[in-house]
Coordinates of C-alpha atoms in Angstrom, one line a residue:
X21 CA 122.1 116.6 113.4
X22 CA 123.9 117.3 110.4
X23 CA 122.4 118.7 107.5
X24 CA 122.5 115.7 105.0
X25 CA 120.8 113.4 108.0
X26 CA 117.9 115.8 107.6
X27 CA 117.2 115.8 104.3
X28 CA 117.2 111.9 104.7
X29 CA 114.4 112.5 107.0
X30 CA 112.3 115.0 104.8
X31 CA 112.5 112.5 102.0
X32 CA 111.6 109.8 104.1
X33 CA 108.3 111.4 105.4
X34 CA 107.9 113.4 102.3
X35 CA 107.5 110.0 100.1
X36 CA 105.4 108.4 102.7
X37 CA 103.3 111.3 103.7
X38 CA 102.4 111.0 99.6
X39 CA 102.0 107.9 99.3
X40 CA 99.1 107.9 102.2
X41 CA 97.7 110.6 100.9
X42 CA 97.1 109.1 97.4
X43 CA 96.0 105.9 99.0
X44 CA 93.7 107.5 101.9
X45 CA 92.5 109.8 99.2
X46 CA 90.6 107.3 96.8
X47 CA 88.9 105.5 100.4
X48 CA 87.4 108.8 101.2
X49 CA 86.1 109.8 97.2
X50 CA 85.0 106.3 97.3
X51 CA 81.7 106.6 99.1
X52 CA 81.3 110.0 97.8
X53 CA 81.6 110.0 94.3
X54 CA 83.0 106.5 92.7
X55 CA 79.5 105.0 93.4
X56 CA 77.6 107.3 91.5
X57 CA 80.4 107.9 88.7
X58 CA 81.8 104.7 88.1
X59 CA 80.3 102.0 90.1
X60 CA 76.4 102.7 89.0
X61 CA 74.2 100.7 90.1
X62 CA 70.7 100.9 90.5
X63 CA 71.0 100.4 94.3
X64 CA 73.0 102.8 95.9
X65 CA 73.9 100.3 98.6
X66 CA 75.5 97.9 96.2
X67 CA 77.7 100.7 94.4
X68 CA 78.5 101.7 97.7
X69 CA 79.4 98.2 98.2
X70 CA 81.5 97.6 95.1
X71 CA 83.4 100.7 95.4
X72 CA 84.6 99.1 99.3
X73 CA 85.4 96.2 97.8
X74 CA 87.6 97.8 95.6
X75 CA 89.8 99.5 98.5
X76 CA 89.9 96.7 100.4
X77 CA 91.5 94.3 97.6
X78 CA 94.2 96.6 97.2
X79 CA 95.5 95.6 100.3
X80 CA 96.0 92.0 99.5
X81 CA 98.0 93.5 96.7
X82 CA 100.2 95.4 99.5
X83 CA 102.3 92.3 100.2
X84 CA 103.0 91.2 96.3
X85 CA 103.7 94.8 95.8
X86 CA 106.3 94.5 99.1
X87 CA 107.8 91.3 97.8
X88 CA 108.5 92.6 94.0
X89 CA 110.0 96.1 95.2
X90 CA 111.9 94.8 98.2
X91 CA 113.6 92.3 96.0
X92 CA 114.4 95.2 94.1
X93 CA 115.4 97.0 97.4
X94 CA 117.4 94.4 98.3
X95 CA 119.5 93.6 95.4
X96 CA 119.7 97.3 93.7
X97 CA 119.1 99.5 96.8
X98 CA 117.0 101.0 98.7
X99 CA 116.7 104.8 96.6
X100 CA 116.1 103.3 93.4
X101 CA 113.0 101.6 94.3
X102 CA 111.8 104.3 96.6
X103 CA 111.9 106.7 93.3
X104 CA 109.9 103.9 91.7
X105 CA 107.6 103.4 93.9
X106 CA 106.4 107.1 94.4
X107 CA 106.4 107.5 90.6
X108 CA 103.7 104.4 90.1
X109 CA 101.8 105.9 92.9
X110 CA 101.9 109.3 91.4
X111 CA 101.0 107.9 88.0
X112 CA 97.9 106.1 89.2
X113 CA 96.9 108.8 91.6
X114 CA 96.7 111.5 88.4
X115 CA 95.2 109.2 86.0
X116 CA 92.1 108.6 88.1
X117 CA 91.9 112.3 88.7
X118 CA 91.3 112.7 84.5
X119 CA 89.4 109.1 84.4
X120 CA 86.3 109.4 82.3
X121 CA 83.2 108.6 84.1
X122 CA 80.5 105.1 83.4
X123 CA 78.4 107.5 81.7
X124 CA 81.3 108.6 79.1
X125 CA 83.0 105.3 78.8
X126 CA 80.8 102.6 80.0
X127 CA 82.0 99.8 81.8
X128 CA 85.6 100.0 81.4
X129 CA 85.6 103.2 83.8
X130 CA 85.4 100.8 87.0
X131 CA 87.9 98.6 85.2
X132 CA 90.4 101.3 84.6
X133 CA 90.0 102.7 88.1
X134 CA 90.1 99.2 89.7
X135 CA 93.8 98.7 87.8
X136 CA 94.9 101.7 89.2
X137 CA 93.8 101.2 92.4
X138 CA 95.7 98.0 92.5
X139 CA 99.0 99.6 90.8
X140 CA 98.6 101.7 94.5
X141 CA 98.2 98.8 96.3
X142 CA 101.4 97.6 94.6
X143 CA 103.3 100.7 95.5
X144 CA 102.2 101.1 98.7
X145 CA 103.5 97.6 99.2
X146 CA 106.9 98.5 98.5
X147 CA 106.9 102.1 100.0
X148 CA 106.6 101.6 103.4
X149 CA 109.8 99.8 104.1
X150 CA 111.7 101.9 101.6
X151 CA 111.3 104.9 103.6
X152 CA 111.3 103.7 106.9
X153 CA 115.2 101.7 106.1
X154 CA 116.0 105.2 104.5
X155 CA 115.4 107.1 107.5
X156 CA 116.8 103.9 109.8
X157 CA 119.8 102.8 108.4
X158 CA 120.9 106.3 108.2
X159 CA 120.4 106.8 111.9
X160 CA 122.9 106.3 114.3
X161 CA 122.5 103.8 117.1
X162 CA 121.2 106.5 119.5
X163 CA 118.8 108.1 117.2
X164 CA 117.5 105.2 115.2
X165 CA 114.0 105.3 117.4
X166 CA 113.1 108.7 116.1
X167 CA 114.6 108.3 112.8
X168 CA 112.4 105.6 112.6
X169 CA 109.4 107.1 113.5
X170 CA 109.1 110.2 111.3
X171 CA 108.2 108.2 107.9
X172 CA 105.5 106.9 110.6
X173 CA 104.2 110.2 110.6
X174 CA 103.3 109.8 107.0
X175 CA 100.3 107.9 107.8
X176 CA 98.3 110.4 110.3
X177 CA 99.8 113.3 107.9
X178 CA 98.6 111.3 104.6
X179 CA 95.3 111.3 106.4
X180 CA 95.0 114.9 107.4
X181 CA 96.0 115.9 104.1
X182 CA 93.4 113.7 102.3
X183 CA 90.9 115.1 104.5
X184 CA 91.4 118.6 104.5
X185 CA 91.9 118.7 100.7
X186 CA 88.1 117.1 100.2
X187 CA 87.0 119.4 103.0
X188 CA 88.0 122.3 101.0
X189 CA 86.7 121.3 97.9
X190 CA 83.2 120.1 99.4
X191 CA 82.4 123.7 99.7
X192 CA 81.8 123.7 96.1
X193 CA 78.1 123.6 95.1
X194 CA 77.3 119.5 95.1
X195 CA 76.8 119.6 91.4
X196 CA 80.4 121.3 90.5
X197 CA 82.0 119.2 93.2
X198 CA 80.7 116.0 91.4
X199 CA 82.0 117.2 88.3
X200 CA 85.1 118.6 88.3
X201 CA 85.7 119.5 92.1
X202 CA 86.7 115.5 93.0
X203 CA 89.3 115.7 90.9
X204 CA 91.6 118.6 91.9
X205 CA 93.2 116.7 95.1
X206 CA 94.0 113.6 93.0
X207 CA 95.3 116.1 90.3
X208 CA 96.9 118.3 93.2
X209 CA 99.2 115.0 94.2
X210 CA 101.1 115.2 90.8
X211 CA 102.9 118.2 92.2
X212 CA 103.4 116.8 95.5
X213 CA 105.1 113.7 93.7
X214 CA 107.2 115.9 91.7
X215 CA 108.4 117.4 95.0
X216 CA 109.0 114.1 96.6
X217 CA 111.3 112.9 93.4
X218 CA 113.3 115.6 93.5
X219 CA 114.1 115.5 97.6
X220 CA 114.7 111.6 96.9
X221 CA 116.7 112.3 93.5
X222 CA 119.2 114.1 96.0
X223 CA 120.0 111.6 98.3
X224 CA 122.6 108.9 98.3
X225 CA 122.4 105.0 99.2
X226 CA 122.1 104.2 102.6
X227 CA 125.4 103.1 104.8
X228 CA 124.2 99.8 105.9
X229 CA 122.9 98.7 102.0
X230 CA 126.7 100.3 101.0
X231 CA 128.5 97.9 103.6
X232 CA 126.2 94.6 102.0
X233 CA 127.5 95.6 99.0
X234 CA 130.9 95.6 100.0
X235 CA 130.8 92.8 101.9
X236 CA 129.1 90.3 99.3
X237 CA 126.1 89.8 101.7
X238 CA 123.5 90.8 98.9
X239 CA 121.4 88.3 98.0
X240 CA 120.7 87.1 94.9
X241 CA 117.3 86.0 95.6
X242 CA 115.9 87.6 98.7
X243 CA 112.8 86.6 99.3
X244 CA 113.6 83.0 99.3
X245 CA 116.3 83.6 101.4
X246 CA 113.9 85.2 103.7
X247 CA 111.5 82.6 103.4
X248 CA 114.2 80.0 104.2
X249 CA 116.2 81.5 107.1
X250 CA 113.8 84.2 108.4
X251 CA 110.5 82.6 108.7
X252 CA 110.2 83.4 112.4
X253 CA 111.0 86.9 111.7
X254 CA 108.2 87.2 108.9
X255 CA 106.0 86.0 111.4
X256 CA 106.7 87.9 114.3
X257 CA 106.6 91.0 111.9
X258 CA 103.2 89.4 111.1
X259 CA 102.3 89.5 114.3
X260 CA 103.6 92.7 116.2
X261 CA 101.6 94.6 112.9
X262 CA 97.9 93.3 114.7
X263 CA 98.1 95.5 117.7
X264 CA 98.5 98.7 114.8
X265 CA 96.6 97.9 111.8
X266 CA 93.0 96.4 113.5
X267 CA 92.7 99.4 116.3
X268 CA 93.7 101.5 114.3
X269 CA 90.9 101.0 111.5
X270 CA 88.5 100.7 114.1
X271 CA 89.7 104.1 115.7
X272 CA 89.8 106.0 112.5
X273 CA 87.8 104.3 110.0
X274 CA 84.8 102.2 111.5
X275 CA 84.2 104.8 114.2
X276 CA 83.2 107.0 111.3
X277 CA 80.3 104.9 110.3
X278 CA 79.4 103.5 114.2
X279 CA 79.3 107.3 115.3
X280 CA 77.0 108.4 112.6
X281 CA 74.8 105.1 111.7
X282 CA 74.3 103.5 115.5
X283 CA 74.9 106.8 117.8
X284 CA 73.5 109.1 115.3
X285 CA 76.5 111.8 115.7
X286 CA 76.5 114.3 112.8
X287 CA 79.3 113.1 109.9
X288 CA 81.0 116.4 110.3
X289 CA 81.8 115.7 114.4
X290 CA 82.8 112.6 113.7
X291 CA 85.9 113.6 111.1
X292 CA 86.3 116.1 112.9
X293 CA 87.5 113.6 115.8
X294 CA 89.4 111.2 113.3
X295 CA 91.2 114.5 112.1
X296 CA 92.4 116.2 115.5
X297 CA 92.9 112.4 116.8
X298 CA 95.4 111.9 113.5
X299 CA 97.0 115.6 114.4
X300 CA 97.9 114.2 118.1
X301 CA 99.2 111.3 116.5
X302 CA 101.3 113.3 114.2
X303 CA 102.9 114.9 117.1
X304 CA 103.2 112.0 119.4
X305 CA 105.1 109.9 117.4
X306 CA 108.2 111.3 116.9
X307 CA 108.3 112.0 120.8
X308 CA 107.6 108.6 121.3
X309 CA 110.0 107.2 118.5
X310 CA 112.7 109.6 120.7
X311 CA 111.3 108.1 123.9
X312 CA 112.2 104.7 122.7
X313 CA 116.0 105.3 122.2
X314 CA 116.5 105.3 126.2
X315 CA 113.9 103.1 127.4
X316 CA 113.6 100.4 124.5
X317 CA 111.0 100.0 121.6
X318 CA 110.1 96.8 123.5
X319 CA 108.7 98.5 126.7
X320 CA 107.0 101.2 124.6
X321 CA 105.3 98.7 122.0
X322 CA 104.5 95.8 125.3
X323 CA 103.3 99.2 127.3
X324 CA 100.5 100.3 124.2
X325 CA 99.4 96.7 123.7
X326 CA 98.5 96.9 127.6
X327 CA 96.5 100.2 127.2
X328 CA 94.7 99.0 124.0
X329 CA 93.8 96.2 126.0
X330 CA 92.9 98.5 129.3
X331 CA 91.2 101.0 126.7
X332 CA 88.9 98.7 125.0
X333 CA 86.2 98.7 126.8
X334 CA 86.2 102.5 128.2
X335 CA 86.4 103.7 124.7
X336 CA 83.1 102.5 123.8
X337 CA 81.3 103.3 127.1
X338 CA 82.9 107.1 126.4
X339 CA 81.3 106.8 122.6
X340 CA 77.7 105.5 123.9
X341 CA 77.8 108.8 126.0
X342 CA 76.5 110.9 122.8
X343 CA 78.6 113.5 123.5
X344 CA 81.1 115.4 121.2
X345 CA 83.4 116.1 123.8
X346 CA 84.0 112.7 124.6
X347 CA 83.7 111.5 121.0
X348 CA 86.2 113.5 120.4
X349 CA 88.3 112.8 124.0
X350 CA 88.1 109.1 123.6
X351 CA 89.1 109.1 119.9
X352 CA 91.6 111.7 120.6
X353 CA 92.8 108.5 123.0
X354 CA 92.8 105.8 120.7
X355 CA 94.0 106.9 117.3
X356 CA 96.1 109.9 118.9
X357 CA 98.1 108.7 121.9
X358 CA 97.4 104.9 122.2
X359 CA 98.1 104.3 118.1
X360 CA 100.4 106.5 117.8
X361 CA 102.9 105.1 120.3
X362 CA 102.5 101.2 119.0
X363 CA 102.9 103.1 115.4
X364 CA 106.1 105.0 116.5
X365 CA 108.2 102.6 117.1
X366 CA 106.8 100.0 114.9
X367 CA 109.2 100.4 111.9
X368 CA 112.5 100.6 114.1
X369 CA 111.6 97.8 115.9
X370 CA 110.7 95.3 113.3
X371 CA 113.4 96.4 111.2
X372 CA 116.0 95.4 114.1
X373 CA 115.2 91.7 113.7
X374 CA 116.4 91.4 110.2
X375 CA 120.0 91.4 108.7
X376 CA 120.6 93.7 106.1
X377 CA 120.9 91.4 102.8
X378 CA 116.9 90.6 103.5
X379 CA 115.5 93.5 105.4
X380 CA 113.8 95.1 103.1
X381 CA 112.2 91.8 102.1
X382 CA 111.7 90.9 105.5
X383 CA 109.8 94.0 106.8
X384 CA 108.0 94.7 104.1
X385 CA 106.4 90.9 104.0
X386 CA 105.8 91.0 107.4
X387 CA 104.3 94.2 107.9
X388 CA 102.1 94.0 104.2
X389 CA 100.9 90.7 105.1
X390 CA 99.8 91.9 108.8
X391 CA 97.6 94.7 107.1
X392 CA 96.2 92.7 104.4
X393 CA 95.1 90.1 107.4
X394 CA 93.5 92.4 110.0
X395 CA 93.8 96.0 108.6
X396 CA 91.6 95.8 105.4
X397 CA 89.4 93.4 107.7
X398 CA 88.6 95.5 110.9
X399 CA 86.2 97.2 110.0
X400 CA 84.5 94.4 107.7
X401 CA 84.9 92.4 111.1
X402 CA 83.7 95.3 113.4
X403 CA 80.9 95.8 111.5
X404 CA 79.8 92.2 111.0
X405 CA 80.5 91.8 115.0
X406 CA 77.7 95.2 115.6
X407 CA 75.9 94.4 113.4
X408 CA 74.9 91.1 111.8
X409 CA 75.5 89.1 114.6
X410 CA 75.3 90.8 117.9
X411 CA 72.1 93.1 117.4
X412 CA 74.5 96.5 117.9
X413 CA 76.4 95.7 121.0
X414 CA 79.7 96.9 120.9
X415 CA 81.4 94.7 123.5
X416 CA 82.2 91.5 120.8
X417 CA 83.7 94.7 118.9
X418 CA 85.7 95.4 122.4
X419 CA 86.6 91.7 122.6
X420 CA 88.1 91.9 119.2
X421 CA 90.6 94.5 119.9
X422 CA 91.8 92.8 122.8
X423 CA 91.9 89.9 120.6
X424 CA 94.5 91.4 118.3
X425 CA 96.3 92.7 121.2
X426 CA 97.2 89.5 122.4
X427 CA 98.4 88.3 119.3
X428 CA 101.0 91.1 118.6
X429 CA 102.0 90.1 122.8
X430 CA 102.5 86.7 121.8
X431 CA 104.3 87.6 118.8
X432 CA 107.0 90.0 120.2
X433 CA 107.6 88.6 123.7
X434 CA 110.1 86.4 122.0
X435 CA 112.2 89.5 120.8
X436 CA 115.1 91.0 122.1
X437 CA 114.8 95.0 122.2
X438 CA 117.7 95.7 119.3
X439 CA 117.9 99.4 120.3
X440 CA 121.2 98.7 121.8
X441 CA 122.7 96.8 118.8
X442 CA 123.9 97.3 115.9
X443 CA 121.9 96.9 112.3
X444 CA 124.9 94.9 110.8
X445 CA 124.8 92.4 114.2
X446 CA 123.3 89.2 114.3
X447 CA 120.1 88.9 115.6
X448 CA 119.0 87.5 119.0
X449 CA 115.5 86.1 119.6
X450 CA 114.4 83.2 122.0
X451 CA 113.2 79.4 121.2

């Protein structure tokens, strides 16, 4: 690989890796410290509450913020709104690191730090599909699989990072981390985005956004060009996101509370399994993304929705065993191997059903509106399902992931595997 190709790939997972970070980052401070510093109220529970809410509704501000960048992808190019994009996150990322508190400022300190939490909603939105077209329409027709993964990796990493950097600074006596100690990883990420803008500052515009241009086949208004011609694609993009986003909050997010609240686990075992689960994933995907560029991202994505299915249930007998090892074993399972396959070739394979005038558009709709509908759900779902309604058994919660399994089937049996095409060829998918 030549050494331009792998600075496309550094600046692709760099930016992404960022991006998560920032955005797995305020979840985490969120039931630790925003709902005793900005969303007081006299019960815990409801400021605990509140401060939810406001992560989940940033991720119905995921798709606006992939339509308005992706038009911008799509008519300017893809680097220009990748540097944009990190630069917003960055922005809103440092400002609530020196956000005053309710106690300094009153009611306008949850108002301030809901505003930026949407503004990374918004450039999360339009992230995403910026770095994964960087890395895949660099890639040659061989390669495109693992080019295509390794901005995937972004995620797990964002999530290691974010972990580890409030690990470290929970050492702190409570009272110093609750004062000052919060804020150092959010103010940390301002030199992280630095970094990132200067890998990304370096790069050129991708070949198959340089050949549109050439060509004329840039349109002038791409999301109603991808609304009008592409509809099915939207929707399948919709779809194949199911099988990713809903397990995958389940396996590293609703886990966290099940283990601890229903199974009584200790927190610490518990992230500890999220975080060597998100290190396996970190290293499977790339090997998978590779993996697909001689067997198909078809048979690898159909083959994961089949284990999640087969894994469903054995996942939370393994959990009801109260034991670390297999906490730890079966999480190790789901969010390491059984994610990070589906997640590997995820980008590539979406971003083979769209022509390159509306790609950007097209993925990023697709995929944001998937996450918005069950990723920010799951666990809201999962718990209701435990909970509320089903007196703590987990199999309705079992049912539900093979649930969204089926739907991403449905939605990407009628796809021909484009690993052996082109990015500039016209797409192929059954009636």
């Amino acid at each position: 690989m030549v050494k331009g190709k792998w600075k496309i790939l550094i600046a692709s997972l760099v930016g992404s890796a960022i991006e998560w970070f920032d955005y797995f980052l305020y979840g985490t401070v969120a039931s630790l410290v925003f709902n005793q510093l900005f969303f007081v109220n006299e019960d815990p529970t409801v400021g605990l509450l509140i401060a939810y809410t406001s992560f989940a509704l940033a991720f119905f501000l995921r798709p606006v913020g992939g339509i308005i960048f992706s038009h911008i992808g799509d008519r300017l190019g893809r680097k220009k709104t990748l540097v944009l994009t990190l630069s917003l996150m960055g922005i809103a990322t440092f400002g609530m690191g020196v956000m005053p508190t309710y106690q300094v400022i009153g009611i306008w300190a949850p108002i301030f730090l809901t505003l930026l939490r949407f503004i990374q909603g918004l450039a999360l939105g339009g992230e995403w599909g910026g770095s994964v077209l960087l890395a895949v329409e660099y890639a040659s027709k061989n390669n495109r699989g693992f080019f295509g993964s390794v901005p995937q990796m972004g995620i797990s990493l964002g999530l290691i990072l974010g972990t580890l950097a409030l690990s470290i600074m929970s050492l702190l006596p409570h009272d110093q981390f609750m004062s000052w100690g919060w804020r150092v990883p959010f103010l940390l990420s301002a030199l992280l985005v630095i970094f990132g803008l200067w890998i990304r500052k370096g790069i050129d515009e991708t070949p198959a956004f340089k050949k549109a241009q050439q060509e004329g086949e840039v349109a002038k208004i791409p999301l109603v060009d991808t609304l009008r011609y592409h509809w099915k694609e939207v929707l399948i993009a919709m779809g194949a996101k199911v099988v990713e986003t809903a397990p995958f909050y389940i396996f590293g997010t609703f886990i966290v509370s099940y283990a601890t609240s229903t199974l009584n686990f200790d927190n610490t075992d518990a992230l500890n399994a999220v975080l060597i689960g998100s290190i396996v994933a970190t290293i499977v995907i790339p090997l998978v993304g590779s993996l697909s560029d001689r067997i198909g991202r078809k048979t690898i994505y159909i083959s994961g929705i089949i284990l999640t299915i087969l894994y469903a249930f054995p996942y939370f007998w393994m959990l009801q065993q109260n034991s670390v090892f297999l906490l730890i074993l079966a999480t190790v399972i789901g969010l390491g191997v059984i994610w990070g396959s589906v997640n590997a070739v995820l980008g590539t394979m979406i971003s083979e059903i769209f022509s390159a005038k509306v790609r950007y558009t097209g993925i990023s709709l697709g995929y944001q509106l998937g996450a918005a509908v069950a990723g920010g759900t799951a666990p809201l779902i999962a718990t209701a399902l435990l909970v509320e309604l089903f007196n703590n058994s987990y199999i309705p919660v079992a049912i539900y992931i093979i649930f969204a399994a089926l739907i991403s089937f449905i939605a990407i049996w009628s796809v021909k595997d484009g690993a052996n095409r082109e990015l500039n060829d016209k797409v192929q998918i059954k009636a």
